[in-house]
Each structure stands twice: as C-alpha cells, then as structure tokens.
CSV table of C-alpha atoms in Angstrom, one decimal:
chain,number,residue,atom,x,y,z
A,22,MET,CA,-30.5,28.3,2.0
A,23,LYS,CA,-27.1,27.1,0.1
A,24,THR,CA,-27.4,25.6,-2.9
A,25,ALA,CA,-24.1,25.5,-4.7
A,26,ASP,CA,-20.6,25.5,-3.7
A,27,PRO,CA,-19.8,29.0,-5.2
A,28,GLU,CA,-15.9,27.8,-5.7
A,29,LEU,CA,-17.2,24.7,-7.5
A,30,MET,CA,-19.4,27.2,-9.7
A,31,ARG,CA,-16.6,29.7,-10.7
A,32,ALA,CA,-14.1,26.7,-11.4
A,33,ILE,CA,-17.0,25.2,-13.7
A,34,ASN,CA,-17.4,28.5,-15.4
A,35,ARG,CA,-14.0,29.1,-16.2
A,36,PHE,CA,-13.4,25.7,-17.7
A,37,HIS,CA,-16.3,26.0,-19.8
A,38,VAL,CA,-15.2,29.7,-20.8
A,39,LEU,CA,-11.9,28.9,-22.0
A,40,ASP,CA,-12.8,25.8,-23.6
A,41,THR,CA,-14.9,27.7,-25.2
A,42,ILE,CA,-12.4,29.9,-26.9
A,43,ARG,CA,-10.1,26.6,-27.8
A,44,ARG,CA,-13.2,25.2,-29.5
A,45,PHE,CA,-14.1,28.2,-31.5
A,46,GLY,CA,-11.0,30.0,-31.8
A,47,ALA,CA,-11.0,33.8,-32.0
A,48,ILE,CA,-14.5,34.8,-30.3
A,49,SER,CA,-16.1,37.7,-28.9
A,50,ARG,CA,-17.4,37.8,-25.2
A,51,VAL,CA,-20.7,38.2,-26.3
A,52,GLU,CA,-20.8,34.9,-28.6
A,53,ILE,CA,-18.5,33.5,-25.6
A,54,GLY,CA,-22.2,34.3,-23.4
A,55,GLU,CA,-24.7,33.0,-26.1
A,56,ARG,CA,-22.5,29.7,-26.4
A,57,THR,CA,-22.2,28.8,-22.3
A,58,VAL,CA,-25.5,30.6,-21.1
A,59,LEU,CA,-23.4,32.9,-19.2
A,60,SER,CA,-24.4,36.9,-18.4
A,61,ALA,CA,-22.1,39.3,-20.0
A,62,THR,CA,-20.6,40.4,-16.7
A,63,THR,CA,-20.0,36.5,-15.4
A,64,VAL,CA,-18.0,36.3,-18.4
A,65,SER,CA,-16.3,39.7,-18.5
A,66,ALA,CA,-15.4,38.5,-15.0
A,67,ILE,CA,-14.0,35.3,-16.7
A,68,THR,CA,-12.1,36.6,-19.6
A,69,ALA,CA,-10.3,39.0,-16.9
A,70,SER,CA,-9.3,36.5,-14.9
A,71,LEU,CA,-7.8,34.8,-17.7
A,72,LEU,CA,-6.0,37.6,-19.5
A,73,ASP,CA,-4.3,38.7,-16.1
A,74,ASP,CA,-3.5,34.8,-15.9
A,75,GLY,CA,-1.8,34.9,-19.6
A,76,LEU,CA,-3.9,32.1,-21.0
A,77,ILE,CA,-5.6,34.1,-23.4
A,78,SER,CA,-4.9,37.1,-25.5
A,79,THR,CA,-7.2,40.2,-27.2
A,80,ARG,CA,-7.4,40.5,-31.3
A,81,HIS,CA,-8.9,43.5,-32.6
A,82,GLU,CA,-10.9,43.2,-35.9
A,83,GLY,CA,-12.1,46.0,-37.6
A,84,ASP,CA,-10.7,49.4,-38.9
A,85,LEU,CA,-11.8,52.7,-37.4
A,86,ARG,CA,-11.0,54.2,-39.9
A,87,GLY,CA,-11.6,52.0,-42.8
A,88,GLY,CA,-15.1,52.4,-44.9
A,89,GLY,CA,-16.6,55.6,-43.2
A,90,ALA,CA,-16.7,52.6,-40.1
A,91,ARG,CA,-18.1,53.8,-36.7
A,92,GLY,CA,-17.4,52.5,-33.3
A,93,ARG,CA,-15.2,50.5,-31.6
A,94,PRO,CA,-13.4,47.8,-33.2
A,95,ARG,CA,-14.5,44.1,-31.7
A,96,VAL,CA,-12.5,42.4,-29.4
A,97,MET,CA,-11.7,39.1,-30.3
A,98,LEU,CA,-10.3,36.5,-28.0
A,99,THR,CA,-7.9,33.3,-28.5
A,100,LEU,CA,-6.0,31.1,-26.4
A,101,ASN,CA,-2.3,31.9,-25.7
A,102,PRO,CA,-0.2,28.8,-27.1
A,103,GLU,CA,2.9,30.7,-24.9
A,104,ALA,CA,1.0,29.7,-21.8
A,105,ALA,CA,2.1,26.2,-21.5
A,106,ARG,CA,4.0,23.4,-23.3
A,107,VAL,CA,3.3,19.7,-22.3
A,108,VAL,CA,4.5,15.9,-23.5
A,109,GLY,CA,2.2,13.6,-24.7
A,110,ALA,CA,3.3,10.1,-25.3
A,111,LYS,CA,1.5,7.0,-26.3
A,112,ILE,CA,3.4,4.2,-25.1
A,113,ALA,CA,3.0,0.7,-27.2
A,114,SER,CA,4.4,-2.9,-27.2
A,115,ASN,CA,6.5,-2.5,-30.1
A,116,ARG,CA,7.3,1.2,-30.2
A,117,LEU,CA,7.5,4.9,-28.1
A,118,VAL,CA,5.5,7.7,-29.7
A,119,PHE,CA,6.3,11.4,-28.2
A,120,CYS,CA,5.2,15.1,-29.0
A,121,VAL,CA,5.1,18.4,-27.8
A,122,THR,CA,2.4,20.9,-28.0
A,123,ASN,CA,1.6,24.0,-27.1
A,124,PHE,CA,-1.5,25.5,-24.8
A,125,GLN,CA,-4.0,24.8,-27.9
A,126,GLY,CA,-2.3,21.6,-29.0
A,127,ASP,CA,-0.4,22.2,-31.7
A,128,VAL,CA,1.8,20.0,-32.0
A,129,LEU,CA,6.0,21.4,-32.0
A,130,ALA,CA,7.9,18.5,-32.5
A,131,SER,CA,7.1,15.0,-32.8
A,132,LEU,CA,9.4,11.5,-32.4
A,133,THR,CA,9.0,7.7,-33.1
A,134,LEU,CA,11.4,5.2,-31.0
A,135,PRO,CA,10.7,2.0,-32.7
A,136,VAL,CA,11.7,-0.3,-30.1
A,137,ARG,CA,10.3,-3.1,-28.1
A,138,VAL,CA,9.3,-2.5,-24.8
A,139,ASP,CA,7.0,-5.1,-23.6
A,140,ARG,CA,7.8,-6.9,-20.7
A,141,LEU,CA,11.2,-5.1,-20.2
A,142,PRO,CA,11.7,-4.1,-16.2
A,143,VAL,CA,9.7,-0.8,-15.3
A,144,GLU,CA,13.2,0.5,-14.8
A,145,VAL,CA,14.3,0.5,-18.3
A,146,ILE,CA,11.1,1.7,-19.7
A,147,ALA,CA,10.9,4.8,-17.8
A,148,ASP,CA,14.8,5.2,-18.7
A,149,LEU,CA,13.4,5.1,-22.4
A,150,VAL,CA,10.7,7.4,-21.5
A,151,GLU,CA,13.1,9.6,-20.4
A,152,ASP,CA,15.2,9.6,-23.6
A,153,GLY,CA,12.1,9.7,-25.6
A,154,VAL,CA,11.0,13.0,-23.9
A,155,ARG,CA,14.3,14.9,-23.6
A,156,ARG,CA,14.5,14.2,-27.5
A,157,CYS,CA,11.5,15.4,-28.4
A,158,VAL,CA,11.6,18.7,-26.1
A,159,MET,CA,15.1,19.4,-27.6
A,160,ASP,CA,13.6,18.5,-31.5
A,161,ALA,CA,11.0,21.3,-30.2
A,162,GLY,CA,13.5,24.1,-29.5
A,163,LEU,CA,12.5,23.9,-26.0
A,164,ALA,CA,14.8,23.4,-22.8
A,165,LEU,CA,13.4,20.7,-20.2
A,166,ASN,CA,12.5,23.2,-17.5
A,167,GLU,CA,9.8,24.7,-20.1
A,168,ILE,CA,7.7,21.5,-20.3
A,169,LYS,CA,4.4,22.0,-17.5
A,170,THR,CA,3.3,18.8,-17.5
A,171,VAL,CA,4.5,15.2,-19.1
A,172,ALA,CA,1.2,12.8,-20.1
A,173,LEU,CA,1.9,9.1,-20.8
A,174,SER,CA,-0.8,6.7,-22.3
A,175,LEU,CA,-0.6,2.9,-22.6
A,176,PRO,CA,-3.0,0.1,-22.4
A,177,GLY,CA,-4.6,-1.3,-19.4
A,178,ILE,CA,-6.0,-0.6,-16.2
A,179,ILE,CA,-5.0,2.7,-14.8
A,180,GLU,CA,-5.5,4.8,-12.1
A,181,HIS,CA,-5.8,8.1,-12.8
A,182,GLY,CA,-5.1,10.1,-10.3
A,183,THR,CA,-1.9,8.2,-8.2
A,184,GLY,CA,-0.1,7.1,-11.9
A,185,ARG,CA,-0.5,3.4,-10.8
A,186,VAL,CA,-0.7,1.1,-14.0
A,187,ARG,CA,-2.6,-2.0,-12.3
A,188,SER,CA,-2.3,-3.7,-15.1
A,189,SER,CA,-1.0,-3.6,-18.9
A,190,ALA,CA,0.2,-6.0,-21.9
A,191,ILE,CA,3.4,-3.5,-21.4
A,192,PHE,CA,4.6,-4.3,-18.0
A,193,ARG,CA,5.5,-7.6,-16.7
A,194,ASP,CA,4.2,-7.3,-13.0
A,195,PRO,CA,0.8,-5.5,-11.5
A,196,ASN,CA,0.7,-2.5,-9.7
A,197,VAL,CA,3.4,-0.3,-11.2
A,198,SER,CA,4.2,2.8,-10.2
A,199,LEU,CA,5.1,4.6,-13.6
A,200,LYS,CA,4.2,8.2,-12.6
A,201,GLU,CA,6.4,7.5,-9.3
A,202,ALA,CA,9.3,6.5,-11.9
A,203,ILE,CA,8.9,9.0,-14.2
A,204,VAL,CA,8.6,11.9,-11.9
A,205,LYS,CA,11.8,10.9,-10.4
A,206,ARG,CA,14.0,11.1,-13.7
A,207,LEU,CA,12.0,14.3,-15.2
A,208,ASP,CA,11.3,16.1,-11.9
A,209,ILE,CA,8.2,17.1,-13.9
A,210,ASP,CA,4.3,16.9,-13.0
A,211,THR,CA,3.5,13.9,-14.8
A,212,ILE,CA,-0.1,12.1,-15.5
A,213,VAL,CA,-0.1,8.6,-16.5
A,214,GLU,CA,-3.6,7.8,-19.1
A,215,SER,CA,-5.0,4.9,-20.5
A,216,ASP,CA,-4.5,5.0,-24.1
A,217,ALA,CA,-7.9,4.7,-25.0
A,218,ASN,CA,-8.9,7.8,-22.6
A,219,ALA,CA,-6.2,9.4,-25.0
A,220,ILE,CA,-7.2,8.7,-28.1
A,221,THR,CA,-10.7,9.5,-27.1
A,222,MET,CA,-9.6,13.3,-26.5
A,223,ALA,CA,-7.7,13.0,-29.4
A,224,GLU,CA,-11.1,12.6,-31.0
A,225,HIS,CA,-12.5,15.0,-29.2
A,226,TRP,CA,-9.9,18.0,-29.9
A,227,PHE,CA,-9.1,17.1,-33.4
A,228,GLY,CA,-10.7,14.5,-35.1
A,229,ARG,CA,-14.3,12.7,-35.6
A,230,GLY,CA,-15.4,13.5,-32.2
A,231,ARG,CA,-14.9,17.3,-32.8
A,232,ASP,CA,-18.5,18.4,-32.9
A,233,CYS,CA,-19.7,15.7,-30.5
A,234,ASP,CA,-19.8,16.0,-26.7
A,235,ASP,CA,-21.2,12.6,-26.2
A,236,PHE,CA,-19.7,9.4,-27.8
A,237,VAL,CA,-18.3,6.1,-27.0
A,238,LEU,CA,-14.5,4.7,-28.1
A,239,VAL,CA,-13.3,1.7,-28.7
A,240,ALA,CA,-9.4,0.9,-29.7
A,241,ILE,CA,-8.7,-2.1,-31.4
A,242,GLU,CA,-5.5,-3.3,-30.8
A,243,GLU,CA,-3.4,-5.5,-28.9
A,244,SER,CA,-5.5,-4.9,-26.2
A,245,LEU,CA,-9.1,-3.7,-26.4
A,246,GLY,CA,-9.2,-0.3,-24.8
A,247,LEU,CA,-12.9,1.9,-24.0
A,248,GLY,CA,-13.5,5.6,-23.5
A,249,VAL,CA,-16.4,7.2,-23.0
A,250,LEU,CA,-17.0,10.8,-23.1
A,251,HIS,CA,-20.0,12.3,-21.9
A,252,GLY,CA,-20.9,16.2,-21.5
A,253,GLY,CA,-17.4,16.6,-23.0
A,254,GLN,CA,-15.6,15.0,-20.3
A,255,LEU,CA,-13.9,11.4,-20.0
A,256,PHE,CA,-16.2,9.4,-17.7
A,257,ARG,CA,-14.1,7.2,-15.3
A,258,GLY,CA,-14.6,4.3,-12.8
A,259,ALA,CA,-14.4,4.0,-8.9
A,260,ARG,CA,-10.7,5.4,-7.9
A,261,GLU,CA,-10.4,7.1,-11.3
A,262,LEU,CA,-10.3,4.0,-13.0
A,263,SER,CA,-9.9,3.9,-17.1
A,264,LEU,CA,-12.4,1.1,-18.3
A,265,THR,CA,-11.5,-1.5,-20.9
A,266,LEU,CA,-13.3,-3.7,-23.2
A,267,GLY,CA,-11.5,-6.9,-23.7
A,268,ASP,CA,-12.7,-7.9,-19.9
A,269,MET,CA,-16.1,-8.0,-21.4
A,270,ILE,CA,-17.7,-11.2,-20.9
A,271,MET,CA,-19.2,-12.6,-24.0
A,272,GLY,CA,-20.3,-16.5,-22.7
A,273,SER,CA,-19.4,-19.0,-20.8
A,274,ASP,CA,-18.3,-23.1,-21.0
A,275,PRO,CA,-18.2,-25.5,-18.7
A,276,GLU,CA,-14.5,-24.6,-17.4
A,277,HIS,CA,-14.6,-20.6,-17.4
A,278,ALA,CA,-16.4,-17.3,-18.5
A,279,ILE,CA,-14.8,-16.1,-22.5
A,280,LYS,CA,-13.9,-12.6,-22.8
A,281,LEU,CA,-14.0,-10.5,-25.1
A,282,SER,CA,-9.9,-10.3,-25.7
A,283,GLU,CA,-10.0,-14.2,-25.8
A,284,LEU,CA,-11.9,-13.9,-29.2
A,285,ALA,CA,-11.5,-10.2,-31.1
A,286,SER,CA,-7.7,-9.4,-29.9
A,287,GLU,CA,-4.7,-9.8,-32.1
A,288,ARG,CA,-3.4,-11.7,-30.1
A,289,ALA,CA,-6.6,-14.1,-30.7
A,290,ILE,CA,-6.9,-13.6,-34.1
A,291,LEU,CA,-3.3,-14.6,-34.5
A,292,ASP,CA,-4.0,-17.4,-31.9
A,293,GLY,CA,-0.5,-16.9,-29.9
A,294,ASP,CA,2.6,-17.1,-31.4
A,295,HIS,CA,2.1,-17.1,-35.1
A,296,GLY,CA,4.2,-19.4,-37.0
A,297,ASP,CA,4.8,-17.4,-39.9
A,298,SER,CA,8.3,-15.4,-39.6
A,299,ARG,CA,6.6,-12.8,-41.9
A,300,VAL,CA,4.2,-11.9,-39.9
A,301,ARG,CA,6.2,-12.6,-36.6
A,302,ASP,CA,8.4,-9.6,-37.8
A,303,ALA,CA,5.6,-7.7,-38.9
A,304,ILE,CA,4.2,-7.8,-35.2
A,305,ARG,CA,7.5,-6.5,-33.8
A,306,LEU,CA,7.1,-3.4,-36.1
A,307,GLY,CA,3.5,-2.5,-35.3
A,308,GLN,CA,2.7,-3.7,-38.6
A,309,GLY,CA,0.9,-7.3,-37.8
A,310,MET,CA,-2.5,-6.6,-39.0
A,311,GLY,CA,-1.4,-5.2,-42.1
A,312,ARG,CA,0.9,-8.5,-42.9
A,313,VAL,CA,-2.6,-10.7,-41.8
A,314,ARG,CA,-4.5,-8.9,-44.0
A,315,GLY,CA,-2.2,-9.8,-46.9
A,316,LEU,CA,-2.1,-13.7,-45.8
A,317,ILE,CA,-5.8,-13.7,-46.1
A,318,GLU,CA,-5.6,-12.4,-49.6
A,319,GLU,CA,-3.4,-14.8,-50.7
A,320,GLY,CA,-5.6,-17.4,-49.2
A,321,ASP,CA,-5.1,-17.9,-45.8
A,322,ASN,CA,-9.0,-19.4,-44.9
A,323,GLU,CA,-7.7,-19.9,-40.6
A,324,LEU,CA,-6.9,-16.4,-40.7
A,325,ARG,CA,-10.0,-15.7,-42.4
A,326,ILE,CA,-11.9,-17.3,-40.5
A,327,ALA,CA,-10.4,-15.6,-37.4
A,328,ALA,CA,-10.7,-12.2,-38.2
A,329,ALA,CA,-14.8,-12.6,-38.9
A,330,ARG,CA,-14.8,-14.2,-35.9
A,331,ALA,CA,-13.0,-11.2,-34.1
A,332,GLY,CA,-15.8,-8.3,-36.2
A,333,SER,CA,-18.5,-10.8,-34.8
A,334,ALA,CA,-17.5,-10.3,-31.3
A,335,LEU,CA,-17.1,-6.5,-31.9
A,336,GLY,CA,-20.1,-5.9,-33.1
A,337,ILE,CA,-22.1,-7.8,-30.7
A,338,ALA,CA,-19.9,-5.8,-27.8
A,339,ILE,CA,-20.6,-2.8,-29.9
A,340,ALA,CA,-24.6,-3.5,-29.5
A,341,ASN,CA,-24.1,-3.7,-26.1
A,342,LEU,CA,-22.5,-0.7,-25.5
A,343,VAL,CA,-24.9,1.1,-27.9
A,344,ALA,CA,-27.5,-0.4,-25.5
A,345,LEU,CA,-26.1,0.8,-22.6
A,346,PHE,CA,-25.1,4.1,-22.9
A,347,ALA,CA,-27.0,5.2,-26.2
A,348,PRO,CA,-24.3,6.9,-27.6
A,349,PRO,CA,-25.0,9.0,-30.3
A,350,ARG,CA,-21.4,7.7,-31.9
A,351,VAL,CA,-19.3,4.9,-32.1
A,352,ILE,CA,-15.7,5.6,-32.9
A,353,LEU,CA,-13.4,2.6,-34.0
A,354,VAL,CA,-9.8,3.3,-34.1
A,355,GLY,CA,-6.5,0.8,-34.0
A,356,SER,CA,-4.2,-1.2,-35.5
A,357,THR,CA,-6.6,-3.8,-36.0
A,358,LEU,CA,-9.0,-1.8,-38.3
A,359,ALA,CA,-6.0,-2.9,-41.2
A,360,LEU,CA,-7.7,-5.9,-41.7
A,361,GLY,CA,-10.4,-3.9,-43.6
A,362,ASP,CA,-13.8,-5.6,-44.5
A,363,TYR,CA,-12.3,-9.0,-43.3
A,364,LEU,CA,-13.4,-7.4,-39.5
A,365,LEU,CA,-16.0,-5.2,-40.7
A,366,ASP,CA,-18.1,-6.7,-42.9
A,367,SER,CA,-19.0,-9.3,-39.8
A,368,LEU,CA,-18.9,-6.6,-37.3
A,369,ARG,CA,-21.6,-4.8,-39.1
A,370,VAL,CA,-23.4,-8.4,-39.4
A,371,ALA,CA,-23.5,-9.1,-35.6
A,372,PHE,CA,-24.1,-5.4,-34.6
A,373,ALA,CA,-27.1,-5.5,-36.7
A,374,LYS,CA,-28.3,-8.8,-35.1
A,375,ALA,CA,-27.8,-8.0,-31.9
A,376,ILE,CA,-28.9,-4.4,-31.4
A,377,PRO,CA,-32.5,-3.8,-30.1
A,378,ASP,CA,-35.0,-2.4,-32.5
A,379,PRO,CA,-35.8,1.0,-30.6
A,380,LEU,CA,-32.0,1.4,-30.8
A,381,LYS,CA,-31.3,0.7,-34.3
A,382,ASN,CA,-30.6,4.0,-35.5
A,383,VAL,CA,-29.4,5.6,-32.3
A,384,ALA,CA,-25.8,5.6,-33.0
A,385,GLN,CA,-23.5,6.4,-36.2
A,386,ILE,CA,-20.8,4.0,-36.0
A,387,VAL,CA,-17.4,5.8,-37.1
A,388,ILE,CA,-13.9,3.9,-38.4
A,389,ASP,CA,-10.9,5.9,-38.1
A,390,GLU,CA,-7.6,5.1,-39.0
A,391,VAL,CA,-5.3,7.3,-36.7
A,392,SER,CA,-2.0,8.2,-36.6
A,393,ASP,CA,0.0,7.1,-33.8
A,394,GLU,CA,1.1,11.1,-33.3
A,395,LEU,CA,-2.7,11.4,-33.1
A,396,TRP,CA,-2.4,8.9,-29.9
A,397,ALA,CA,0.0,11.1,-27.9
A,398,ARG,CA,-1.4,14.3,-29.0
A,399,GLY,CA,-4.2,12.7,-27.5
A,400,ALA,CA,-2.0,12.5,-24.2
A,401,ALA,CA,-1.3,15.8,-24.7
A,402,ALA,CA,-4.7,16.9,-24.5
A,403,VAL,CA,-5.3,15.3,-21.3
A,404,ALA,CA,-2.9,17.5,-19.5
A,405,LEU,CA,-4.2,20.4,-21.4
A,406,GLY,CA,-7.4,19.9,-20.1
A,407,GLU,CA,-6.1,19.5,-16.5
A,408,LEU,CA,-4.1,22.7,-17.2
A,409,TYR,CA,-7.3,24.8,-18.4
A,410,GLY,CA,-9.0,24.3,-14.9
A,411,SER,CA,-11.2,21.7,-15.1
A,412,PRO,CA,-13.3,20.9,-12.7
A,413,TRP,CA,-13.1,17.3,-12.8
A,414,GLY,CA,-9.7,17.5,-14.0
A,415,THR,CA,-10.8,15.5,-17.2
A,416,THR,CA,-11.3,13.0,-15.4
A,417,GLY,CA,-14.1,11.9,-12.9
A,418,PRO,CA,-17.5,11.1,-14.0
A,419,ALA,CA,-18.9,14.7,-15.1
A,420,ARG,CA,-21.4,16.2,-12.4
A,421,ARG,CA,-22.5,19.0,-15.3
A,422,SER,CA,-22.1,19.3,-18.4
A,423,THR,CA,-23.1,23.3,-18.8
A,424,ALA,CA,-22.2,26.5,-17.1
A,425,ILE,CA,-23.7,27.6,-14.6
A,426,GLU,CA,-24.9,31.2,-13.4
A,427,PHE,CA,-25.2,32.2,-10.0
A,428,SER,CA,-25.7,34.9,-7.9
A,429,GLU,CA,-23.9,35.4,-4.5
A,430,LYS,CA,-25.5,37.5,-1.9
C-alpha cells in the first residue's frame, strides 16, 4: 500500500538538508545525518544533487601531511553565497527600506528612502519601489538581471500566493495587486509578504529565534501584526493569508465590538491626529513613539494613560495567544516599544493576571528593538526560503517539521 508521496518526501528531505547547512555553517555529511535523522545514503544523494545545482560547495579541513595525521581530510559542506541574490524590502507609511542579500542572507547593500507613501496611488508606490530596488541593486555592484527574486513586505492582510494586498494602511483601496504592478516594472519574480511574517523569518534566521523552531511574534506598530512559526515554517491561514492581531476582539459595548487596534495601536495611543506639531513631525520621520515618550517624561498624563492602556490590552492579547498556541517564546518587536516601561510595565502586569495558572511558566517573552534593515532582511529570507526548495514555500501550515526517511521498492 502506498503510504507517502516519494516526490514530496524528497522535497522535504532536500529542504531540511539545505536548511541544516544554512543554520550550522560548515558541516559534514555525518553531522547532517545526525541532525536530520537521515541515512548516510540519503544525505549523500541529496548533497550530491545540491553540489550539482551549485547551491552548496565543499571545504576540506585537515592536512594529510601535518602532524603525522592519517586518513582523509574532513569534507565540510557550506552554502554557496553566489548561488542567488535577492532583494528584500519593507514598505512602511513613512519610509521604504531595501536590502540586497546573497544566498546565505548576507547583506550586500541597503537603502532607506524617507518618504511618506501611505495613501498614495498604487502606481506611484510601485514607481518608488522600482526606483529603490534599482538603486539598491546598483549599490551592491550588481545588475538587475542578476537578481533572482524581489520580496516586498508591508502591514496588512496579504495573500501570499497571489501577491494581492487585501487590506493595508499603506493603500487607499482594498484588494491591490501589488505583485502584478512590480513584475510589470522589473520583470523579476516578486513575492508580497506581511511585514510581521518578514520580521518573524528575520528573527528565526538572524535574531532572537535562531535557536527556536516554534515561537509567536507580535509586531507593535501603526498596525498590529502577528507571525507564527511552527516547525521552522511560517503558519498561514486559508488561501495563504497572513495573520493579523489588530482585529482581535477585546470586548464589546452596545454599539460595536472593540478591537485590539482601537486600544493598542499607535493611532489609538495618539487618539487620532495629535495636536502637537512636534509629534506630527516625529510621526512623519518614523519617530512618533520616541517623541511621545519624551512628552510623557515631560508630564503629559493623557499620553501616559494611553500608553498604559495599550500595554494592558497587549498583555491580555498575548495571554490569549499563549493560551491558544502555548509557544515556548513570544517575541515583541516594533516602533511602539520606544515607549519603554510606560508600555511594558502595564503589559507585564496584565499578562500575569490574564494567563491561566497551568501556562504561567510556558512562554518566555522577549523584547527586541530591531532595525529597519532587519525587517527588509526578513523579507529577503522569505524569498531565500522558497529558493531553498521548501515543499511549503515557507508559506502554508507546516505539514511536517522533521526529515523523513523512506525506501523505494
């Protein structure tokens, strides 16, 4: 009786071997087998294929002539950084951030364009993205035809497979075909991703989640994003939809359901458009919450109360996430963290009160104030994950998180 699809099994095993080489650097075939629980024959066949494809390279360690050593030098396997180059980008309301990376995720060039783009027509935003990609590629000393994939990330609800933006604070209209607009300009394979998923991949590849294959990430900015990593893969909803936290229902009144975004987003903290011109200018420069913190320290009690209210709402929301997923780690990122303890003190108190007793010591909460470049680098990591040949395309729910040994008859 046929119990598994051999092609799927090969794809899963190939991905895990390549990802193991990425994660652990120079590594021997024996060590790959130990970490993936694959047989020596399977590892040998997969690595031979990866070498043929130019995705990995060999490095010899040891010297037959030195110290009277006998036997062959160890053959170590590493990624071939020149196998592909990709561009990752973060599209925020007040800036565009780009980076070019090689196949192992090293940054070759980065670029930030401090321009307000929210609510511009999609054609104008696409023109700005095109200019940014072309400039960053040139800064990396490359030609556009040397770029394998462009990966864009932005807040909102994104259909990963189609590249359609169902809704985003960046665009005036819903259901924007951003992928189509960029491919038309650059003629390069393009991925459109939620910024929360991009920074989740960045944390897994380069940051506070490198040692963890299962964690939840909460992005606290103008929009409230959610990334869930399970078995080393991004979890997605139906139709490969990204996840959003801002629409989590926190309660209701006689008029409407109260969403988390109404309590904890930057707009909620500012209660709409703030009257202080210094705050408005700081928001345009992407430094709004830093300025708010300064005003709180100067004695603005209304903003202090708003920041504490946001922290309390976030603490309850995170307790709900832990109750749902029981992740070993929850990583908090985003510009709102600039509020510091004015936000985090109430978050910790609310979380401690809301979390059920059996789950009190399950999740470690990690605060990580990441750079804009890391968000763009995360988008690049999404593109690289697909080039690595993940059978899930780093997208859909992880069907399986371990390599699988099978035999053909």
